[in-house]
mmCIF file of C-alpha atoms and ligand atoms in Angstrom:
data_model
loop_
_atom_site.group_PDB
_atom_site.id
_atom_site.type_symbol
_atom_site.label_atom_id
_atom_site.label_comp_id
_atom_site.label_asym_id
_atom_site.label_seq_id
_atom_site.Cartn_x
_atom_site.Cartn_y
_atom_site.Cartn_z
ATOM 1 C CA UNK A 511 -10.469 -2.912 12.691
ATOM 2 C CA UNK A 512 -6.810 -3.901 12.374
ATOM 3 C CA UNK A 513 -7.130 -4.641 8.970
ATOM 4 C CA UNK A 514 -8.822 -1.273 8.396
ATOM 5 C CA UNK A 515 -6.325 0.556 10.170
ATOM 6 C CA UNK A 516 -3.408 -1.472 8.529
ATOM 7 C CA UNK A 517 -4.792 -0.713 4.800
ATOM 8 C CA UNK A 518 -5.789 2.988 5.336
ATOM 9 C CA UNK A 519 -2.024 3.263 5.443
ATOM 10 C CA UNK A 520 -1.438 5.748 2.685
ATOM 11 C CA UNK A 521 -4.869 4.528 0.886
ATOM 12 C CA UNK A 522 -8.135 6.379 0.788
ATOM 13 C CA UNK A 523 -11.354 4.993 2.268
ATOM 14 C CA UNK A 524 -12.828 4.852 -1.015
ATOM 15 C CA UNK A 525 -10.062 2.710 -2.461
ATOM 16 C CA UNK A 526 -9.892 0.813 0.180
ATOM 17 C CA UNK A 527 -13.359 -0.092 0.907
ATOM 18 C CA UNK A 528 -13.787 -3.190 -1.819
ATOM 19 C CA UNK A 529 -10.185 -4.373 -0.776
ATOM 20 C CA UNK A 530 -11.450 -4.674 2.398
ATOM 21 C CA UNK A 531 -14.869 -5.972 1.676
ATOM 22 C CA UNK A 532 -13.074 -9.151 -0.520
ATOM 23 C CA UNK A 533 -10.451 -9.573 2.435
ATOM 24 C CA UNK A 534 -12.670 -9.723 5.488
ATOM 25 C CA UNK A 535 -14.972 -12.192 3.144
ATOM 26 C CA UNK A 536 -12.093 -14.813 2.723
ATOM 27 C CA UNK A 537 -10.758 -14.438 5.791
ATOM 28 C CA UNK A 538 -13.255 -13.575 8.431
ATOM 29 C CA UNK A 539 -10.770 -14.311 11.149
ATOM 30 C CA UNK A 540 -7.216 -13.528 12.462
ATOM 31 C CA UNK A 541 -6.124 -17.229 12.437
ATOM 32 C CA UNK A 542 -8.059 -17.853 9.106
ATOM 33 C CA UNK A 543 -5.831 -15.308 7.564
ATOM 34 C CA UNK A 544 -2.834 -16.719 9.281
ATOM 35 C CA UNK A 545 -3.355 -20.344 7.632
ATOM 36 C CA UNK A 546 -3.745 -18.557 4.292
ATOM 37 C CA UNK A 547 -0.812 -18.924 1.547
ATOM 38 C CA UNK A 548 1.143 -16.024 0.509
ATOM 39 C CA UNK A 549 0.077 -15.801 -2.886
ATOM 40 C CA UNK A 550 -3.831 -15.993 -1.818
ATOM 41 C CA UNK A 551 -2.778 -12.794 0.216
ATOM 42 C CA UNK A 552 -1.154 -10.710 -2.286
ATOM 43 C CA UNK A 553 -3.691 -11.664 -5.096
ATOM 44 C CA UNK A 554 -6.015 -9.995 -2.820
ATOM 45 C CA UNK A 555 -3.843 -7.143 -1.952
ATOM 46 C CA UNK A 556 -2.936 -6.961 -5.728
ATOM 47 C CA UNK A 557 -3.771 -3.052 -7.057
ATOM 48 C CA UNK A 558 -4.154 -1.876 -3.851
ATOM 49 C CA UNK A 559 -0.108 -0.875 -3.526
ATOM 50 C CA UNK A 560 2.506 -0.562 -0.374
ATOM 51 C CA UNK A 561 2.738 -4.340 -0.276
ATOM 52 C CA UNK A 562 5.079 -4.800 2.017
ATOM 53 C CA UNK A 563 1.726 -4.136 4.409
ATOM 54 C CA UNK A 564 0.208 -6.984 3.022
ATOM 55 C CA UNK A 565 3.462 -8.965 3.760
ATOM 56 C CA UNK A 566 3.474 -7.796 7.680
ATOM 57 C CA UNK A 567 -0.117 -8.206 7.560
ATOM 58 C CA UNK A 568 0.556 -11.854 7.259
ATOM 59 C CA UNK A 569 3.521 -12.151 9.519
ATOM 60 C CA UNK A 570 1.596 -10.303 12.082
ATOM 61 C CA UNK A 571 -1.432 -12.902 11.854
ATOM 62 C CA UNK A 572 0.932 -16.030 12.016
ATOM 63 C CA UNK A 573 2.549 -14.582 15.262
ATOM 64 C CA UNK A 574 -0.643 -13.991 16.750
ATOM 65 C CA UNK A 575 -1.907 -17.560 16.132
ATOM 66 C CA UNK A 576 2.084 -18.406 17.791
ATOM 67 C CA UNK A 577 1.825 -15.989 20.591
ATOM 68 C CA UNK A 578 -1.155 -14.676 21.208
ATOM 69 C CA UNK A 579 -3.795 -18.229 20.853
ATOM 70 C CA UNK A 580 -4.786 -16.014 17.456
ATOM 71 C CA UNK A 581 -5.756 -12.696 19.103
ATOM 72 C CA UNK A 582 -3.942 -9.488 18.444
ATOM 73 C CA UNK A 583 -2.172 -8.444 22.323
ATOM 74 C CA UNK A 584 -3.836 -5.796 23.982
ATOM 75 C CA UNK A 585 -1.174 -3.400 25.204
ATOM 76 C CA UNK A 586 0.745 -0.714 22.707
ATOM 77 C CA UNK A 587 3.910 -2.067 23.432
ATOM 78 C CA UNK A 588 3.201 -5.867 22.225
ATOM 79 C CA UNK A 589 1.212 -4.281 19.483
ATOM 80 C CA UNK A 590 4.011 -2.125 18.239
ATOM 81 C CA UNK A 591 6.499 -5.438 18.652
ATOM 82 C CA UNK A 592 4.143 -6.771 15.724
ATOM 83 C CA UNK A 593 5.431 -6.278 11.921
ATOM 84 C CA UNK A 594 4.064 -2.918 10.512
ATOM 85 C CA UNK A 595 2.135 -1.667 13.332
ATOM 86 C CA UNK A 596 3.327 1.516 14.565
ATOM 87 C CA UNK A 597 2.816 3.309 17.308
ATOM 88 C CA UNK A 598 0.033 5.121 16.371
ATOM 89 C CA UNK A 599 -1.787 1.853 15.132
ATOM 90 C CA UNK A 600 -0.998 0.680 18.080
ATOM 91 C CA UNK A 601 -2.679 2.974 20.238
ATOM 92 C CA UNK A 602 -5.589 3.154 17.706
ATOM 93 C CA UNK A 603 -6.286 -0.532 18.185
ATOM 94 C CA UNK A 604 -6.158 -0.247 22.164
ATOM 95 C CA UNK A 605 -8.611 2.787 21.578
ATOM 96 C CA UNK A 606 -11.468 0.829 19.869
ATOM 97 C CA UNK A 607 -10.713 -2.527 20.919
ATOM 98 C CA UNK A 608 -10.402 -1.829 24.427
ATOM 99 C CA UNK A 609 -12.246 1.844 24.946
ATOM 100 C CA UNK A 610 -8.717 2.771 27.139
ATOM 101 C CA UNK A 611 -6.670 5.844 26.324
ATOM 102 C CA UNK A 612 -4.136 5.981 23.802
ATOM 103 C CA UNK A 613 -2.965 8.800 21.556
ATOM 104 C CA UNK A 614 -3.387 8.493 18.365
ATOM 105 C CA UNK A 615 -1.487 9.919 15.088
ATOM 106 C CA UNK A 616 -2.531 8.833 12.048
ATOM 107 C CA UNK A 617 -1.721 10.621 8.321
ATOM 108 C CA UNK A 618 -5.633 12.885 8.820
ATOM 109 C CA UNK A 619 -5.114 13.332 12.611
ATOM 110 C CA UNK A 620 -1.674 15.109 12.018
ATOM 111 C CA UNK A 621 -3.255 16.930 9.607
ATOM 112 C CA UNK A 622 -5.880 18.381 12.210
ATOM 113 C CA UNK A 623 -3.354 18.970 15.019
ATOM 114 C CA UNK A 624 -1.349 21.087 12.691
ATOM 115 C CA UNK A 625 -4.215 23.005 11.957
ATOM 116 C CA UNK A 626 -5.727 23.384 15.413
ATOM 117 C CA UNK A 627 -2.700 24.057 17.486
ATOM 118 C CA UNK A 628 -0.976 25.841 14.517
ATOM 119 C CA UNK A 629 1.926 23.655 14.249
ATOM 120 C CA UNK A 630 4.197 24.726 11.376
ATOM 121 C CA UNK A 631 6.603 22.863 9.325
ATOM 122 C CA UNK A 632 6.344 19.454 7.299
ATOM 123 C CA UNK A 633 5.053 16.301 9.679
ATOM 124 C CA UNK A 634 7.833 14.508 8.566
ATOM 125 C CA UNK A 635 10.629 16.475 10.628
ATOM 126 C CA UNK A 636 10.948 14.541 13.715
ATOM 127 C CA UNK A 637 11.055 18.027 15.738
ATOM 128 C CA UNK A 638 7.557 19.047 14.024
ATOM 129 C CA UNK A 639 6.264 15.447 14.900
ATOM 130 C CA UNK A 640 7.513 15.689 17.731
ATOM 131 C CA UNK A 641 4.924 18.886 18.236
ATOM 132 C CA UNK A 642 2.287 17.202 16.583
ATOM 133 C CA UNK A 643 2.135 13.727 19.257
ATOM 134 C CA UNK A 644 2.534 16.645 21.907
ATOM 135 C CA UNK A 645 -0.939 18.527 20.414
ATOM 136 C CA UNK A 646 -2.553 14.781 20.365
ATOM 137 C CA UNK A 647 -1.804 13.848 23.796
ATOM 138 C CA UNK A 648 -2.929 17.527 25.439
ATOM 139 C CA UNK A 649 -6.157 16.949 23.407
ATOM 140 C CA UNK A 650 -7.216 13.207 23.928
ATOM 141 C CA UNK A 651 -9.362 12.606 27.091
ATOM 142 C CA UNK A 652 -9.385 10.658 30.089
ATOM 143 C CA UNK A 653 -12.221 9.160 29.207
ATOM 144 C CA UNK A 654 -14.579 7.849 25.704
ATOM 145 C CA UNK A 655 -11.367 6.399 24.300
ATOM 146 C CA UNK A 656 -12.748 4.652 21.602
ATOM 147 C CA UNK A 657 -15.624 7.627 20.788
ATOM 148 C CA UNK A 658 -12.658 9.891 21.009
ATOM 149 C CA UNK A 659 -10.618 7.674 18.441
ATOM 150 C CA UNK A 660 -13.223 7.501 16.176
ATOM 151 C CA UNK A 661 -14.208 11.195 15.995
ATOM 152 C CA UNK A 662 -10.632 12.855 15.630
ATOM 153 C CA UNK A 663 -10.578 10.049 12.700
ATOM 154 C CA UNK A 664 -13.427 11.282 11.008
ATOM 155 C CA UNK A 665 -12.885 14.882 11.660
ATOM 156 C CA UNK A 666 -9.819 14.494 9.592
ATOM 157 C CA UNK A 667 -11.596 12.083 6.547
ATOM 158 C CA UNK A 668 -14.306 14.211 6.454
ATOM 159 C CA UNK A 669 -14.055 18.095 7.601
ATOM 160 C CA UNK A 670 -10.584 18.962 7.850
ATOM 161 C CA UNK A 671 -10.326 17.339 4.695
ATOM 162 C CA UNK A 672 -6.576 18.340 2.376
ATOM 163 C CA UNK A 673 -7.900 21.094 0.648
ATOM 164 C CA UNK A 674 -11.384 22.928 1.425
ATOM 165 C CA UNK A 675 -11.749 22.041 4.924
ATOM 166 C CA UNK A 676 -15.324 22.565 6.124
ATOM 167 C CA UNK A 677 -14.648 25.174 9.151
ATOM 168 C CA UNK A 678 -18.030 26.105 8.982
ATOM 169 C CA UNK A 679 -19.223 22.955 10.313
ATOM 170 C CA UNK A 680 -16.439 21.972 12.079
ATOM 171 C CA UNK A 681 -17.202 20.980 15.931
ATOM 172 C CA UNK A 682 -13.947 22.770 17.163
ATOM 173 C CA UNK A 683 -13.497 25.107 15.146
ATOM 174 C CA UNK A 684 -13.994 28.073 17.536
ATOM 175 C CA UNK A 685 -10.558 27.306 18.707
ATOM 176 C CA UNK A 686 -8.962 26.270 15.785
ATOM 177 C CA UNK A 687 -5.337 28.564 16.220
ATOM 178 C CA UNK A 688 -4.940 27.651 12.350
ATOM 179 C CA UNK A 689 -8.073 29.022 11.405
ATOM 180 C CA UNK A 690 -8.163 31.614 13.747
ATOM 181 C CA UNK A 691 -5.015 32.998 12.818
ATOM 182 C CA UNK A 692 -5.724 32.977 8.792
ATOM 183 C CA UNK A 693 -2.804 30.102 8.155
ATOM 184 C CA UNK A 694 -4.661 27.127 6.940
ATOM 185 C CA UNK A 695 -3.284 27.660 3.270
ATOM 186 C CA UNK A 696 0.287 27.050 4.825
ATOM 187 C CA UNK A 697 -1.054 23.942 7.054
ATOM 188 C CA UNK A 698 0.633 20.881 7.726
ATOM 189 C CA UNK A 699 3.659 22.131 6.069
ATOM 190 C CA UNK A 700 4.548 20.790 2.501
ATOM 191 C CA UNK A 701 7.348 18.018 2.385
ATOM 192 C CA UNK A 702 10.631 19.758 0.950
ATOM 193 C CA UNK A 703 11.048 19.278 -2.938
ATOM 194 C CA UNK A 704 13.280 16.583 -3.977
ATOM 195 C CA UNK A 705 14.022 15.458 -7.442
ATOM 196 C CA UNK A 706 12.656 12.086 -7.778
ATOM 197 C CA UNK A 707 15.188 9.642 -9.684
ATOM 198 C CA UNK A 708 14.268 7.654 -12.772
ATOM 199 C CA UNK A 709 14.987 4.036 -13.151
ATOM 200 C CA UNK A 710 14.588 2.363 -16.708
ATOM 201 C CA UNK A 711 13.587 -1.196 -17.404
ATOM 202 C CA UNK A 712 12.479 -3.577 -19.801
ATOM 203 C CA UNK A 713 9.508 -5.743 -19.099
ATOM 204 C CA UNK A 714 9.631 -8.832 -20.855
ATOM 205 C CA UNK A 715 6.173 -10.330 -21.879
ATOM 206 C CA UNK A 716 7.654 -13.613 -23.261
ATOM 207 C CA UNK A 717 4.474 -16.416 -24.621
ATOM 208 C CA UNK A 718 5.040 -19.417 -25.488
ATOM 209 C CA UNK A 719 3.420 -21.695 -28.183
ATOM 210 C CA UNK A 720 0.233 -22.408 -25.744
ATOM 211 C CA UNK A 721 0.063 -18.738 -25.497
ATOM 212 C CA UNK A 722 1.193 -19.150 -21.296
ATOM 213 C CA UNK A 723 3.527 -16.093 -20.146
ATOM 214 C CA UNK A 724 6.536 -16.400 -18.131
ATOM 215 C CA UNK A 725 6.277 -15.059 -14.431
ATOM 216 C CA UNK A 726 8.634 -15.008 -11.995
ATOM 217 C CA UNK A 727 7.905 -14.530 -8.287
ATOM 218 C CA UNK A 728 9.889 -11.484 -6.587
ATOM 219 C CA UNK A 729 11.961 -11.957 -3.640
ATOM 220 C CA UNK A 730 9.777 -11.781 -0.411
ATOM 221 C CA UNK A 731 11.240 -7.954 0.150
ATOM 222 C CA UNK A 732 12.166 -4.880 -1.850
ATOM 223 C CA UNK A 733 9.613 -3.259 -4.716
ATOM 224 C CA UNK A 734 6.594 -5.875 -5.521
ATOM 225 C CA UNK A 735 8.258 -7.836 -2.998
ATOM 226 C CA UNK A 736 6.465 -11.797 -2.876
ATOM 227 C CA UNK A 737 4.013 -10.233 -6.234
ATOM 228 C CA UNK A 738 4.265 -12.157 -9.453
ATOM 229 C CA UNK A 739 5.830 -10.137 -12.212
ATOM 230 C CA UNK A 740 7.529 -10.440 -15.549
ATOM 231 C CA UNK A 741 10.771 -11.173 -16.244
ATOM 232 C CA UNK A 742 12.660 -7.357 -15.859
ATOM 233 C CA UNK A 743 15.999 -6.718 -17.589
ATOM 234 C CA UNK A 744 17.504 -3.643 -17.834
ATOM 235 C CA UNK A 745 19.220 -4.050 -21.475
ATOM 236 C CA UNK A 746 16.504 -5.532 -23.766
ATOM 237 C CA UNK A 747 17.399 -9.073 -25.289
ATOM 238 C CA UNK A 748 20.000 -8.992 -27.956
ATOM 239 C CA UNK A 749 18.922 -9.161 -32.142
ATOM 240 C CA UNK A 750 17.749 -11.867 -33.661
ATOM 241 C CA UNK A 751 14.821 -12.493 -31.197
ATOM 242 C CA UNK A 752 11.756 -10.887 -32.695
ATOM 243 C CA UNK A 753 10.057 -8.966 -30.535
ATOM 244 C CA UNK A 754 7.245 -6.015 -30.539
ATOM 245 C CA UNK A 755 8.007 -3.204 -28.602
ATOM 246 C CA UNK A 756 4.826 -2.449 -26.797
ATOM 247 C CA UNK A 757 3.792 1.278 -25.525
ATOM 248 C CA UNK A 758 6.307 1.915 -22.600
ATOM 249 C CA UNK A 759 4.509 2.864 -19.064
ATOM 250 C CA UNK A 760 5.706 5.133 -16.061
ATOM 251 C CA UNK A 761 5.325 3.589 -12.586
ATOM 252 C CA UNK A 762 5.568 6.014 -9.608
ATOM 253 C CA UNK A 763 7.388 4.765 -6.335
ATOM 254 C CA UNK A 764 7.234 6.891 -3.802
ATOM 255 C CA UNK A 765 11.138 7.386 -3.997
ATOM 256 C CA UNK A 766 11.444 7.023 -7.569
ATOM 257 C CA UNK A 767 9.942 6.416 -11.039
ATOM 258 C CA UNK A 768 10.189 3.553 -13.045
ATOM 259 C CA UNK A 769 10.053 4.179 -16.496
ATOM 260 C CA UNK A 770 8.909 0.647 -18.181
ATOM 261 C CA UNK A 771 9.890 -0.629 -21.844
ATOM 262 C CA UNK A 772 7.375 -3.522 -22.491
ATOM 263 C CA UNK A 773 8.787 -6.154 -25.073
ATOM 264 C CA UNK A 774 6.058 -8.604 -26.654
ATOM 265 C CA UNK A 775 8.559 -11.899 -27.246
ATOM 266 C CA UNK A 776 7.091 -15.146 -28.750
ATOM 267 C CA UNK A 777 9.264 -17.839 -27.151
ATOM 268 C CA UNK A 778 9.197 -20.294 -30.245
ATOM 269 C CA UNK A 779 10.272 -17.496 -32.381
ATOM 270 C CA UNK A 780 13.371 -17.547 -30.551
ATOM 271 C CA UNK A 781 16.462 -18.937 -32.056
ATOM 272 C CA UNK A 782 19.716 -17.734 -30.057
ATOM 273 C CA UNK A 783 20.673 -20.129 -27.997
ATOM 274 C CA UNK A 784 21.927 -17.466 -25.306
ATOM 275 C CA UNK A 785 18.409 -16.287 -24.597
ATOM 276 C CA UNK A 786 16.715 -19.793 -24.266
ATOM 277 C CA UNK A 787 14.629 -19.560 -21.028
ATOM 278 C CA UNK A 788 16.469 -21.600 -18.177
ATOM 279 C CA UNK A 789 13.693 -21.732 -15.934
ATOM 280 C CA UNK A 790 14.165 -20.613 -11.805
ATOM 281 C CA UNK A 791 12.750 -22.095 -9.417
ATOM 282 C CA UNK A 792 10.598 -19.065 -9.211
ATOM 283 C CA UNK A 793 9.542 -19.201 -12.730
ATOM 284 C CA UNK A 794 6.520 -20.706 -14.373
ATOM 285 C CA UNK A 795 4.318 -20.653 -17.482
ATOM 286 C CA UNK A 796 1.086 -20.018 -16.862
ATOM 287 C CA UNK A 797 -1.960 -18.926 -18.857
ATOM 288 C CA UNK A 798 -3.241 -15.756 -19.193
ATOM 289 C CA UNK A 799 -6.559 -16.058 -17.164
ATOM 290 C CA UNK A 800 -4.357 -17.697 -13.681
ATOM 291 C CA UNK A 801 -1.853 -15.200 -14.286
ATOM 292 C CA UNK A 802 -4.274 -12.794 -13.777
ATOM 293 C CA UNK A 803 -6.143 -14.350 -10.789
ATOM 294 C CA UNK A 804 -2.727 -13.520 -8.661
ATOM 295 C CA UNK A 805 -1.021 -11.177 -6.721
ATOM 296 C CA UNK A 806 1.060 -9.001 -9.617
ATOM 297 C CA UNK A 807 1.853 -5.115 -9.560
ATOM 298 C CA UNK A 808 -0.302 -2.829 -11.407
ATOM 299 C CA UNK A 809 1.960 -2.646 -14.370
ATOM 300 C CA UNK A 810 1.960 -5.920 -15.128
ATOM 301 C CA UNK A 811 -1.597 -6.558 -14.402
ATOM 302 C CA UNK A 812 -2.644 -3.886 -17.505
ATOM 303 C CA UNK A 813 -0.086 -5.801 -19.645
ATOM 304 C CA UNK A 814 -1.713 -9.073 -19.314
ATOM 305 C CA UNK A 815 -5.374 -7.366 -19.273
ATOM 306 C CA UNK A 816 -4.133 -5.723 -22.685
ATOM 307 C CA UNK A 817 -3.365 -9.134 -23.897
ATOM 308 C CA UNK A 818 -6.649 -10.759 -23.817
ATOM 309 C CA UNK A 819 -8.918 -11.307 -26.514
ATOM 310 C CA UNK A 820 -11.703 -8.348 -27.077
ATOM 311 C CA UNK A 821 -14.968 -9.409 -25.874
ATOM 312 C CA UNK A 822 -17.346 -9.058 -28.535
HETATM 313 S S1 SF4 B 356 -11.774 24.497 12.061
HETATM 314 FE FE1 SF4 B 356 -11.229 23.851 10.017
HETATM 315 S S2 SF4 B 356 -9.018 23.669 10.026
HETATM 316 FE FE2 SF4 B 356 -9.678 23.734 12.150
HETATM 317 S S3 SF4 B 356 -9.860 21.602 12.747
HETATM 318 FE FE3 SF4 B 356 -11.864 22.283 12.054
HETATM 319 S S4 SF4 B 356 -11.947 21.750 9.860
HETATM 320 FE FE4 SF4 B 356 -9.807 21.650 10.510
#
């Protein structure tokens, strides 16, 4: 349920469900999953986005095995000391793991406290969330921790859904202050408008004469962060190299957009001794079909995909 909790992070069930399905298959267990190798772990995480959960996903699994004889700790405050566990995963995992009390907070819960106790304003205002883990802790019980958990869950995935909640068959709705005083249209708040920033690069999808592409790993943190990815340059290689300029591809972040300039480059067409590949230590050639078997951002996953031969 960790896992679960971990990749409904910003996902939807629905997405999430075969993710999860293919994870808990290869590793069935918390120290299983901290033997595994990086790579095996973002290949498997690979489309499914926010990877720096998949990163503390791992941490967290090789500190358990460390610390914890390979079980997860069973009190909020350990659990929270983990990488990308929260509080409110926290508290969700001493819910249903342990059926004791714990508040929980997730993205659908804050959704239904701002709509049952009327709470105005955008959740991510600390003086609004601060409201919001006050409405969760008035309204969890002493007791049924873990059928408490899992109801407020699925109240939010299911009735007081984003838009169209379903009042109407809605356990608690004859107190619902949002719905009783006509402001559901206006609740949670929206998050403020901001301009989101556009960054430019070029993606360079460089074969060589065994038709292998060049992929470089990306540093273990920022964007993509431990995913395999093509070489990225922000000015495109200088004339003579021939190269096809492929359809360019926008790539949302969720603080900015990326606007992508794919360049096709055959490496033995290349002739200018300034842009002969020294390769990195986290370079390597590799062929189309392994490329694709790993971890790589969704960008860079179409480009290969749109690379291989038509089936016919
Ligand atoms: S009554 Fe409607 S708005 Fe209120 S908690 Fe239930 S589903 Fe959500």
């Amino acid at each position: 349920m960790w896992l679960s909790e971990i990749m409904l992070q910003q996902t939807q069930v629905t997405t999430v469900i075969p993710y999860f399905e293919r994870f808990t298959r290869q590793f069935p267990t918390l120290p299983a999953l901290a033997r595994a190798d990086s790579d095996e772990v973002m290949a498997l995480w690979s489309g499914l986005g926010y990877y720096a959960r998949a990163r503390n996903l791992l941490a967290t699994a090789r500190l358990c095995l460390e610390q914890h004889a390979g079980d997860l700790p069973d009190s909020p405050e350990a659990l929270e000391a983990l990488p990308g566990i929260g509080r409110s995963t926290a508290n969700a995992i001493v819910a249903q793991a342990h059926d004791r009390r714990a508040v929980i907070l997730d993205g659908n819960v804050k959704r239904v406290m701002a709509r049952h106790a009327a709470i105005e304003g955008w959740p991510g205002q600390t003086a609004v969330a601060r409201r919001l883990w006050q409405a969760a802790e008035e309204r969890t019980p002493d007791i049924h921790a873990r059928d408490y958990t899992q109801a407020i869950m699925d109240l939010g995935a299911t009735l007081c859904r984003r838009s169209q909640p379903r009042c109407q068959d809605c356990p608690v709705a004859s107190d619902c202050q949002g719905r009783i005083q006509a402001m559901l249209d206006q609740l949670p708040g929206k998050r403020p408008k901001r301009a989101r920033p556009t960054q430019h690069t070029h993606m360079l999808l460089i074969r060589d004469s065994k038709q292998r592409v060049l992929l470089e790993k990306r540093p273990p943190s920022g964007i993509w962060g431990g995913l395999w990815c093509l070489p990225m340059s922000e000015t495109p290689p200088a004339e003579p190299i021939a190269r096809d300029t492929l359809p360019a591809m926008i790539h949302q972040f969720s603080h900015f957009s990326l606007h992508i300039q794919p360049l096709l480059i055959d490496q033995t067409a290349w002739n200018a001794p300034a842009w002969q590949i020294s390769e990195a230590d986290n370079q390597a050639w590799i062929s189309l079909d392994e490329a694709l078997s790993r971890g790589l951002p969704r960008p860079v996953q179409r480009l290969l995909q749109s690379l291989q031969p038509e089936e016919t």
